[in-house]
Short mmCIF file of C-alpha atoms in Angstrom, two decimals:
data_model
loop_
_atom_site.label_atom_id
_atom_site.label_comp_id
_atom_site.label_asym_id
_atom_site.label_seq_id
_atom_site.Cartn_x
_atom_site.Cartn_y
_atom_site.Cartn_z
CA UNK U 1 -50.79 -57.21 65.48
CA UNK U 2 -49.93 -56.78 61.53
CA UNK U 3 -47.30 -54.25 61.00
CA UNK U 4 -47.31 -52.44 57.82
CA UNK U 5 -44.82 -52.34 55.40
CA UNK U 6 -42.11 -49.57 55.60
CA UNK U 7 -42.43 -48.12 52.16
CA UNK U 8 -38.54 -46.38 51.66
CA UNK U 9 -39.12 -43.54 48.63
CA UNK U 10 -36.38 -44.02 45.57
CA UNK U 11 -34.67 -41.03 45.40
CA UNK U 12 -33.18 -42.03 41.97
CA UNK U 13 -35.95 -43.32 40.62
CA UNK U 14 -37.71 -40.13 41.49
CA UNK U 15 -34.84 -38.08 39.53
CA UNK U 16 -35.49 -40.71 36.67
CA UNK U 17 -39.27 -39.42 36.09
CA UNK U 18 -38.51 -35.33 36.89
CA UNK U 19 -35.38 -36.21 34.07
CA UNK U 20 -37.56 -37.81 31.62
CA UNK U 21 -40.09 -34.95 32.05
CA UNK U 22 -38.19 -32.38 31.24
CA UNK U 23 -36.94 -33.83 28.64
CA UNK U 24 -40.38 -34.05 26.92
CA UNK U 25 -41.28 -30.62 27.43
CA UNK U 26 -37.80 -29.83 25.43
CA UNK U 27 -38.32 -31.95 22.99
CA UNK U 28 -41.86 -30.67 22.33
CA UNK U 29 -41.05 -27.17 22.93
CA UNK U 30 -37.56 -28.03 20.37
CA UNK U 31 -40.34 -29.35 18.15
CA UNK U 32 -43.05 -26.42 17.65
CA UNK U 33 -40.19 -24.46 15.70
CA UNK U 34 -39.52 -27.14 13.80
CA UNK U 35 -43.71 -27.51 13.19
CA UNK U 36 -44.05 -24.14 12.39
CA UNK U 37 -41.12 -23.71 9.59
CA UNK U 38 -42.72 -27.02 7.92
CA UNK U 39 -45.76 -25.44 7.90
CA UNK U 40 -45.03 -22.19 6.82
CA UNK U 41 -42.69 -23.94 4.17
CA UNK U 42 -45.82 -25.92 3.21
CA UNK U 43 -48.25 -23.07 2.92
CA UNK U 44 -48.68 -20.46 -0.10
CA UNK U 45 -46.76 -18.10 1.86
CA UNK U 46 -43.52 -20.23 2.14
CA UNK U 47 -43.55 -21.52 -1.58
CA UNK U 48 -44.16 -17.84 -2.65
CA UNK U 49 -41.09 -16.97 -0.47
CA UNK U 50 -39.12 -19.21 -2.04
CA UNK U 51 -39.69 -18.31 -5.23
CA UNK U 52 -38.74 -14.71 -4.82
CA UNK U 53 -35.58 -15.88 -3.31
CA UNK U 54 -34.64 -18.16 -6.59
CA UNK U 55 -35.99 -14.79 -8.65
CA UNK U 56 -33.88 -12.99 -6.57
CA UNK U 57 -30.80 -15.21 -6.78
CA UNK U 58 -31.09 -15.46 -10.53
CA UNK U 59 -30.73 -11.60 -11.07
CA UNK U 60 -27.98 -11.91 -8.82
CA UNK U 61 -26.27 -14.34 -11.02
CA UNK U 62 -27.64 -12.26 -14.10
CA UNK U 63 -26.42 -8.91 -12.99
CA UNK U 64 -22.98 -10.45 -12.21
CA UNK U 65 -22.82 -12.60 -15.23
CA UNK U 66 -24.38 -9.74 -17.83
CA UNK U 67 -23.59 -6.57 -16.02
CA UNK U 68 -25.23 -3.19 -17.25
CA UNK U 69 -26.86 -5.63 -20.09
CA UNK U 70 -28.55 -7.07 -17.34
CA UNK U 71 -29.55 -4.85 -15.16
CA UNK U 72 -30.68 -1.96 -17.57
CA UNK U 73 -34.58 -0.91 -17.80
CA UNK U 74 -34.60 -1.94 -21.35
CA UNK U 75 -33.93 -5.14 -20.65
CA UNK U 76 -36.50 -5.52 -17.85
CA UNK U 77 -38.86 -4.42 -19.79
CA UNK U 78 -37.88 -6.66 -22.39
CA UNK U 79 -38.08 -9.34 -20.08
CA UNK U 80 -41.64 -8.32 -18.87
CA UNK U 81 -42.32 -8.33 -22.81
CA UNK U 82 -41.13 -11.64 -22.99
CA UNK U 83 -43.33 -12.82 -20.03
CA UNK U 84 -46.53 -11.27 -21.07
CA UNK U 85 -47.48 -14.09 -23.94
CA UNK U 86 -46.34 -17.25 -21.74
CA UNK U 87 -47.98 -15.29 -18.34
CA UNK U 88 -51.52 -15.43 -20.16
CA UNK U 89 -51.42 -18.41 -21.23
CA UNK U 90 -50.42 -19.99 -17.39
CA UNK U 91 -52.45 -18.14 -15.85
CA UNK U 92 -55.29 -20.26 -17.77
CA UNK U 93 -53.27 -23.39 -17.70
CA UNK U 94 -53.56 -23.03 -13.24
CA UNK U 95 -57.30 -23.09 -14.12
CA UNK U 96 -57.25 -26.13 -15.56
CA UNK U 97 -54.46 -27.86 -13.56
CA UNK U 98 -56.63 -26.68 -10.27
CA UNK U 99 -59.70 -28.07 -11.96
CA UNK U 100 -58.14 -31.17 -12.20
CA UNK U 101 -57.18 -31.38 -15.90
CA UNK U 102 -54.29 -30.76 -18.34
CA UNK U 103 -53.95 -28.96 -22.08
CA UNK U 104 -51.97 -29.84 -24.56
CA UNK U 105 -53.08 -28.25 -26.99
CA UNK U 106 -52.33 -24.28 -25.92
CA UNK U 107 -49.11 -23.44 -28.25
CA UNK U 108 -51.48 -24.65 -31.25
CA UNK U 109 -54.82 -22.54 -30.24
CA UNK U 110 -52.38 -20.14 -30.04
CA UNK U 111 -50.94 -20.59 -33.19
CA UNK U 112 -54.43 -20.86 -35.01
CA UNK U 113 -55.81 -17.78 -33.25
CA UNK U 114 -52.86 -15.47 -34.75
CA UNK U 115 -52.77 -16.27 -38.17
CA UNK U 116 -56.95 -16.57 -38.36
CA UNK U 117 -56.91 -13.01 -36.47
CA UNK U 118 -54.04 -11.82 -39.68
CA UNK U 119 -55.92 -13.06 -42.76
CA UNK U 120 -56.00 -11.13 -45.35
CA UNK U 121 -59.76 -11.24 -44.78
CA UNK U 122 -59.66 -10.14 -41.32
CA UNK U 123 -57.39 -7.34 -41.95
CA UNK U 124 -59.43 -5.86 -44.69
CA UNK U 125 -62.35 -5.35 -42.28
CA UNK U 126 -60.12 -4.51 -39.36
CA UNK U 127 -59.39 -1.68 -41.73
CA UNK U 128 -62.80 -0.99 -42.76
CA UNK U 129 -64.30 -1.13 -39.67
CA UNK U 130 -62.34 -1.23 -36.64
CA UNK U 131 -58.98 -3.09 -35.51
CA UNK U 132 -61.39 -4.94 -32.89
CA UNK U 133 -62.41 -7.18 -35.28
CA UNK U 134 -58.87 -8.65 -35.27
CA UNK U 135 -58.87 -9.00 -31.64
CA UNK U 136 -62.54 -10.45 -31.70
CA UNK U 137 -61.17 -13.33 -34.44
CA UNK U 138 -58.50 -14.51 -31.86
CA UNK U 139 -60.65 -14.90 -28.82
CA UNK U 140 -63.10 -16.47 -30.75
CA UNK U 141 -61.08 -18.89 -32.28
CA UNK U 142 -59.64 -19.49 -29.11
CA UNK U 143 -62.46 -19.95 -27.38
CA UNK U 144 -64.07 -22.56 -29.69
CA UNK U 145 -61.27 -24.39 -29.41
CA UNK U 146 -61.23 -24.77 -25.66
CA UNK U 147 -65.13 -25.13 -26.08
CA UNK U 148 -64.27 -28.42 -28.25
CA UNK U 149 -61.86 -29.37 -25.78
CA UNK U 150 -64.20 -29.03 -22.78
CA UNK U 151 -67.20 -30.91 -24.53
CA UNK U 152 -64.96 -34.08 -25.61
CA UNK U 153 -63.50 -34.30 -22.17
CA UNK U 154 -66.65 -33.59 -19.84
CA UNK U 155 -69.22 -35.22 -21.94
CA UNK U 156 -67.61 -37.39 -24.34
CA UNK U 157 -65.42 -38.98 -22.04
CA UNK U 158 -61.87 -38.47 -23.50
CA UNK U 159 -59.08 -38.29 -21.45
CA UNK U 160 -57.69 -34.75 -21.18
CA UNK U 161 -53.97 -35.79 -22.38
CA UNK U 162 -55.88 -37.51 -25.23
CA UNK U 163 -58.05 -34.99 -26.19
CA UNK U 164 -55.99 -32.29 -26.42
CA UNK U 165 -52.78 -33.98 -28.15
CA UNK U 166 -55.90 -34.49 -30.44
CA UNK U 167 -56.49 -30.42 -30.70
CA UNK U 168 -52.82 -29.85 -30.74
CA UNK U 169 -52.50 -31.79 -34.32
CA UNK U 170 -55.56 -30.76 -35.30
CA UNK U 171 -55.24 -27.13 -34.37
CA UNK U 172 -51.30 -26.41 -36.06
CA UNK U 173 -52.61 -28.59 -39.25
CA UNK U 174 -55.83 -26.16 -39.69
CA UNK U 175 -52.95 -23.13 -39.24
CA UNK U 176 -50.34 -24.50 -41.71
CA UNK U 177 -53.87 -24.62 -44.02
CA UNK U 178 -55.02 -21.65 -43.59
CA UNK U 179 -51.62 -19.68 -43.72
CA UNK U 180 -50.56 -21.93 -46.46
CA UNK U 181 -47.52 -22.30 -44.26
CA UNK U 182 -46.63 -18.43 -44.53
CA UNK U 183 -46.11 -15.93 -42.47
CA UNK U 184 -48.58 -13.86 -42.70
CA UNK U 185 -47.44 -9.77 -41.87
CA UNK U 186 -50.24 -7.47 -39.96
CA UNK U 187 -50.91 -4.66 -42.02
CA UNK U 188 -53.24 -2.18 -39.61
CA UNK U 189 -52.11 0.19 -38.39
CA UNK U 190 -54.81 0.85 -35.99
CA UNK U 191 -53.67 -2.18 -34.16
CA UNK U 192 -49.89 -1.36 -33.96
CA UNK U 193 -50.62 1.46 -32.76
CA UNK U 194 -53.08 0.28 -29.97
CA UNK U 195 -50.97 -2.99 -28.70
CA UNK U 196 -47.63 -1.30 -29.29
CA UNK U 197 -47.99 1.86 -27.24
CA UNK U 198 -46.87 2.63 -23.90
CA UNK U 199 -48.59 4.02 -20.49
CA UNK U 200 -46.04 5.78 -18.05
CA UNK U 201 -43.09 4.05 -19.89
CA UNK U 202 -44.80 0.87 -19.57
CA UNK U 203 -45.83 -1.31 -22.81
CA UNK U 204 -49.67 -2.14 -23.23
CA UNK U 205 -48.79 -5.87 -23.32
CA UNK U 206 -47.28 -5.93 -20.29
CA UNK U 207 -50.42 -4.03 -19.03
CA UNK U 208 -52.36 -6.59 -20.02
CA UNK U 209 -50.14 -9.08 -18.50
CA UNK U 210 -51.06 -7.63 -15.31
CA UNK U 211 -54.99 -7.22 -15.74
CA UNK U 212 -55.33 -11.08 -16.69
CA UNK U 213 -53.19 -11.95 -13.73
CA UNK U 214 -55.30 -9.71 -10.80
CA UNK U 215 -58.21 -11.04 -12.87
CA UNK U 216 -56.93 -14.35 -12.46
CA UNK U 217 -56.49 -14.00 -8.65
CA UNK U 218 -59.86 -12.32 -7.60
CA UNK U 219 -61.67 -15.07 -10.20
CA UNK U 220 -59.11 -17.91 -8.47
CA UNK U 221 -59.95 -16.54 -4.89
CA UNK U 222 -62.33 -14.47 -4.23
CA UNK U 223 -65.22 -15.97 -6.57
CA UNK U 224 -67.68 -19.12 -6.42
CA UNK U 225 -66.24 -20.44 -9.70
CA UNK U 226 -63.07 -20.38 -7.43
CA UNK U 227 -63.97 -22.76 -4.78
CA UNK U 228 -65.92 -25.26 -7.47
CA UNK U 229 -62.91 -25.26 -9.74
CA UNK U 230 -60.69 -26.31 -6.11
CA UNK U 231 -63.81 -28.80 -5.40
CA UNK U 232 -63.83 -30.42 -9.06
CA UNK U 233 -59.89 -30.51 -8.81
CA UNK U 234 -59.75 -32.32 -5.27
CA UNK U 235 -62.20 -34.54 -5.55
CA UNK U 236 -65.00 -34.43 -8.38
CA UNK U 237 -67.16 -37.06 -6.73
CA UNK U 238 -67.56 -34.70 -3.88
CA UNK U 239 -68.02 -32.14 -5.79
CA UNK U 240 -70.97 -33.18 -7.25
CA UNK U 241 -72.50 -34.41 -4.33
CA UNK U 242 -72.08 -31.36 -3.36
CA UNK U 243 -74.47 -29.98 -5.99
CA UNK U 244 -72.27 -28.55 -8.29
CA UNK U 245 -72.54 -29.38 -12.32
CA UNK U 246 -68.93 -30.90 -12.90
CA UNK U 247 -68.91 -31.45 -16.72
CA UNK U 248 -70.11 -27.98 -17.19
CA UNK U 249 -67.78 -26.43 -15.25
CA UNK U 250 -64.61 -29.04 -16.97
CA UNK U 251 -66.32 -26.86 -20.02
CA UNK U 252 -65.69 -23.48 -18.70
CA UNK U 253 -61.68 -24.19 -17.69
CA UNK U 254 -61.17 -24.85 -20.91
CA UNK U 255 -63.20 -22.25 -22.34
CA UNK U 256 -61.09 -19.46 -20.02
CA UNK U 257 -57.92 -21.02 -21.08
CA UNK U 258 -59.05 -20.98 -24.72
CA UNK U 259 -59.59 -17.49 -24.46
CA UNK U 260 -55.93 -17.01 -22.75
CA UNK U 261 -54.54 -18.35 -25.80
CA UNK U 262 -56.48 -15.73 -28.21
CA UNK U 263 -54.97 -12.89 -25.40
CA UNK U 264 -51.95 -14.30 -25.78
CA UNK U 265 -52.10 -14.39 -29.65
CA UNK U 266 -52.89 -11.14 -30.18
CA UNK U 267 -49.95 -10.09 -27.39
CA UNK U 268 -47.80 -12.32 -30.09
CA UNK U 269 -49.17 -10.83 -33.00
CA UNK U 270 -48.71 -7.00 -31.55
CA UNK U 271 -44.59 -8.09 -30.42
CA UNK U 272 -43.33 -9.83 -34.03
CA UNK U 273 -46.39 -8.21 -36.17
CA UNK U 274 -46.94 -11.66 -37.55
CA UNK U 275 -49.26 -14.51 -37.60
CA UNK U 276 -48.01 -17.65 -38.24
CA UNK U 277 -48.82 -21.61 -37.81
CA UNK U 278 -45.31 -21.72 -36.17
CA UNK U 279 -46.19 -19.34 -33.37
CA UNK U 280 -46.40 -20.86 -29.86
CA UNK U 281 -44.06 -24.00 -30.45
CA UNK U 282 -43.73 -25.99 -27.46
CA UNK U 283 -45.31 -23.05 -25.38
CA UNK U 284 -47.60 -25.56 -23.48
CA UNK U 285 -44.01 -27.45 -21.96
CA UNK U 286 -43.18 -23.74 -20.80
CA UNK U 287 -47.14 -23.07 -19.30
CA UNK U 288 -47.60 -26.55 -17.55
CA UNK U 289 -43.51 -25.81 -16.26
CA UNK U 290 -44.59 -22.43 -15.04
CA UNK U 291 -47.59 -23.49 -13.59
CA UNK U 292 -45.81 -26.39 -11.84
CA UNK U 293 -43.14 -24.23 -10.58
CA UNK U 294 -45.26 -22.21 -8.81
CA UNK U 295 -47.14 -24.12 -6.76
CA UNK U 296 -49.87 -25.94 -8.25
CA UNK U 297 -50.87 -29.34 -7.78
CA UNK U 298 -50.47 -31.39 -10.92
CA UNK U 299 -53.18 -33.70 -9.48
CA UNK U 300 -55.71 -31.05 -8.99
CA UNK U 301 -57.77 -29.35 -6.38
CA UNK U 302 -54.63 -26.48 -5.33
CA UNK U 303 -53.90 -23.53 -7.35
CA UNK U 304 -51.95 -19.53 -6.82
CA UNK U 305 -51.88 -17.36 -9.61
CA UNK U 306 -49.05 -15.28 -7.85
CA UNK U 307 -46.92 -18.63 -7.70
CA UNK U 308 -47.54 -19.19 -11.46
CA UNK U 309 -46.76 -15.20 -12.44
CA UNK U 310 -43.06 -15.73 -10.19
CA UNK U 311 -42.84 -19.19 -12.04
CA UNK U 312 -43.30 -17.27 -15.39
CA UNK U 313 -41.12 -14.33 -14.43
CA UNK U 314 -38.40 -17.22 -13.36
CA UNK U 315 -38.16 -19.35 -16.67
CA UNK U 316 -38.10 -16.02 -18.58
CA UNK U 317 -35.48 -13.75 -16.70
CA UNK U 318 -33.22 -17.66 -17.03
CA UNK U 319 -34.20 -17.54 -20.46
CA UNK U 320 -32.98 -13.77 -20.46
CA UNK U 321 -29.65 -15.02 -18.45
CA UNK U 322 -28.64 -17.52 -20.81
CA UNK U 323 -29.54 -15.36 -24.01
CA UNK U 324 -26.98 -12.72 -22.77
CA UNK U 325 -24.33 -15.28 -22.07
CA UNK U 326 -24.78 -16.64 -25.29
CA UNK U 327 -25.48 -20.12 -23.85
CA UNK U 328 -27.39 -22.74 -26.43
CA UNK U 329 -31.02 -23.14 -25.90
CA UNK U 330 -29.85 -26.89 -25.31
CA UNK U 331 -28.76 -25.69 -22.13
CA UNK U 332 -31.53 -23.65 -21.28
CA UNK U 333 -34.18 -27.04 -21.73
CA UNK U 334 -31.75 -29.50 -19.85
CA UNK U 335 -32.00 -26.44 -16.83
CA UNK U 336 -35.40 -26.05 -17.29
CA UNK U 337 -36.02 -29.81 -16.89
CA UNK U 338 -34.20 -30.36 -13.75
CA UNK U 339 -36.16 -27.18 -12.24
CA UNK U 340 -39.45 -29.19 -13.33
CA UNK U 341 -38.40 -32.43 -11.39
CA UNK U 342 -37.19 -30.79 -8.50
CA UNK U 343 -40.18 -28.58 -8.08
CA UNK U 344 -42.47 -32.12 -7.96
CA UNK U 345 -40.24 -33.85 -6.04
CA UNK U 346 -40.70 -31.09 -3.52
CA UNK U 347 -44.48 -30.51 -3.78
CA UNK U 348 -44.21 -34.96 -3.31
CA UNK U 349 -42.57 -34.01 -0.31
CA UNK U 350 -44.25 -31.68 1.17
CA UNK U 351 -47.70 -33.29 0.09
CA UNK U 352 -46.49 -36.47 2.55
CA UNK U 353 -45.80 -34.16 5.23
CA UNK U 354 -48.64 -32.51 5.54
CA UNK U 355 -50.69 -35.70 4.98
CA UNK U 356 -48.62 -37.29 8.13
CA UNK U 357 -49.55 -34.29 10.19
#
């Protein structure tokens, strides 16, 4: 007769596994937090969240640095002023950065569209006829250019970087031509009057600041050309498998931006009642920074318009900070370019992240 083994229970090892349990479920339930902030810090929410903070951290600093200077209506509205030229122009710039491309070029169209939109030409039949001939000069101009912009990168096969460093010399050498290198002062009253008036205290520019950027959003997010300028940004292969024209729609992001630039001309013009071929210098450093700052993907296929208004009301209320301290503008670049780096790093970062998960 077999006898069967006595089988004696371990009442360590038994403690061992109930131990190493429970510390799994703490370390996963120690982890979902941890999940959930990286997310939320990842999402549009988070950034946007964290770019109120800096906003709000910089008034902070200006309001203790400038005092009543700082903190007086005048000077927020002077800062929304301020704003209003480099906020249209972004908010045409996240187009294109979504879509997967890059301009230039803007601080040139810019440029061209003011002092075409203040020839002595133009002006005479603004006066004659209406002052909406001015305005109809700068969108126009700035429209063909991003229409020459679009064509030589969707269908002649330029690089973006290429084509418009191309329209940037191109586009300030037809101004200085044009303008014979002089500024060039707007004589209609008409228009003064229109762009420099106020509604409720607050200046048309600024106004129109605000229009572009809720048209911006609902044409970003709530539209087809939306989603296909996300699809041709993230992956244009796809896209077009997908059944949707890429090269025409490469056309139209540079068209809308084009026409961002003549908005933002004639918000340029209506501020220093000039046009000249010096307007908008380096203004496409401060659009791509804005742009970057907010949110958007440099390599295409994510864009906010809110993130790119908060980056835009950022650089401009530190641009406002410094001016009232009477720091150099020196200062204000070297700043400027350390924001820039750290903002990529951190969209790097936060790209891997959310890759890995």
């Amino acid at each position: 007769m077999s006898e069967s083994p006595i089988q004696v229970s371990d009442p360590r090892g038994g403690a061992d596994r109930a131990a190493t349990e429970r510390a799994e479920r703490e370390a996963a339930e120690a982890g979902r937090p941890r999940g959930r902030g990286r997310a939320l810090l990842s999402s549009g929410l988070g950034r946007n969240l964290g770019l109120v903070v800096a906003l709000v951290l910089l008034c902070i600093v200006g309001a203790v640095s400038a005092g009543d200077r700082f903190t007086s209506t005048d000077n927020a509205l002077t800062i929304l002023r301020l704003a209003a030229t480099l906020g249209v122009v972004s908010i045409g710039m996240t187009f294109v950065i979504t879509g997967g491309g890059i301009d230039l070029s803007v601080g040139a169209i810019l440029a061209l569209s003011s002092v075409w939109a203040t020839t002595l030409a133009t002006q005479q039949m603004a006066n004659d006829t209406h002052w909406l001939v001015m305005v109809g000069a700068a969108l126009g101009v700035g429209a063909g250019c991003g229409l020459i912009n679009g064509l030589l990168i969707a269908y002649g096969g330029v690089v973006p970087f290429i084509a418009t460093l191309a329209m940037l010399a191109s586009a300030r050498g037809l101004a200085e031509i044009i303008s014979n290198r002089r500024t060039q002062i707007v004589d209609v009253p008409a228009f003064r009057d229109f762009f420099g008036a106020e509604v409720i205290g607050v200046p048309v520019i600024v106004l129109l600041f605000v229009l572009v950027a809720i048209g911006g959003w609902v044409l970003l997010n709530r539209t087809t050309f939306g989603r296909r300028t996300l699809a041709v940004g993230g992956n244009p292969e796809a896209a077009r498998l997908a059944g949707i024209n890429v090269q025409r729609h490469t056309v139209y992001l540079y068209v809308l931006l084009g026409v961002c630039c003549g908005i933002a001309a004639l918000i340029l013009i209506s501020r220093t009642s000039t046009g000249s071929s010096t307007h908008g210098t380096l203004l496409e450093l401060d659009a791509i920074a804005a742009v970057v700052i907010g949110g958007t993907l440099l390599s295409g296929g994510r864009g906010t318009i809110a993130g790119t208004v908060l980056g835009v009301v950022i650089f401009t209320t530190l641009t406002n900070v410094f001016t009232l301290n009477n720091r150099s503008i020196s200062e204000q670049s070297l700043l400027k370019g350390a924001i820039i780096v750290a903002a990529v790093l951190l969209q790097q970062r936060l790209a891997s992240r959310s890759t890995s998960t």
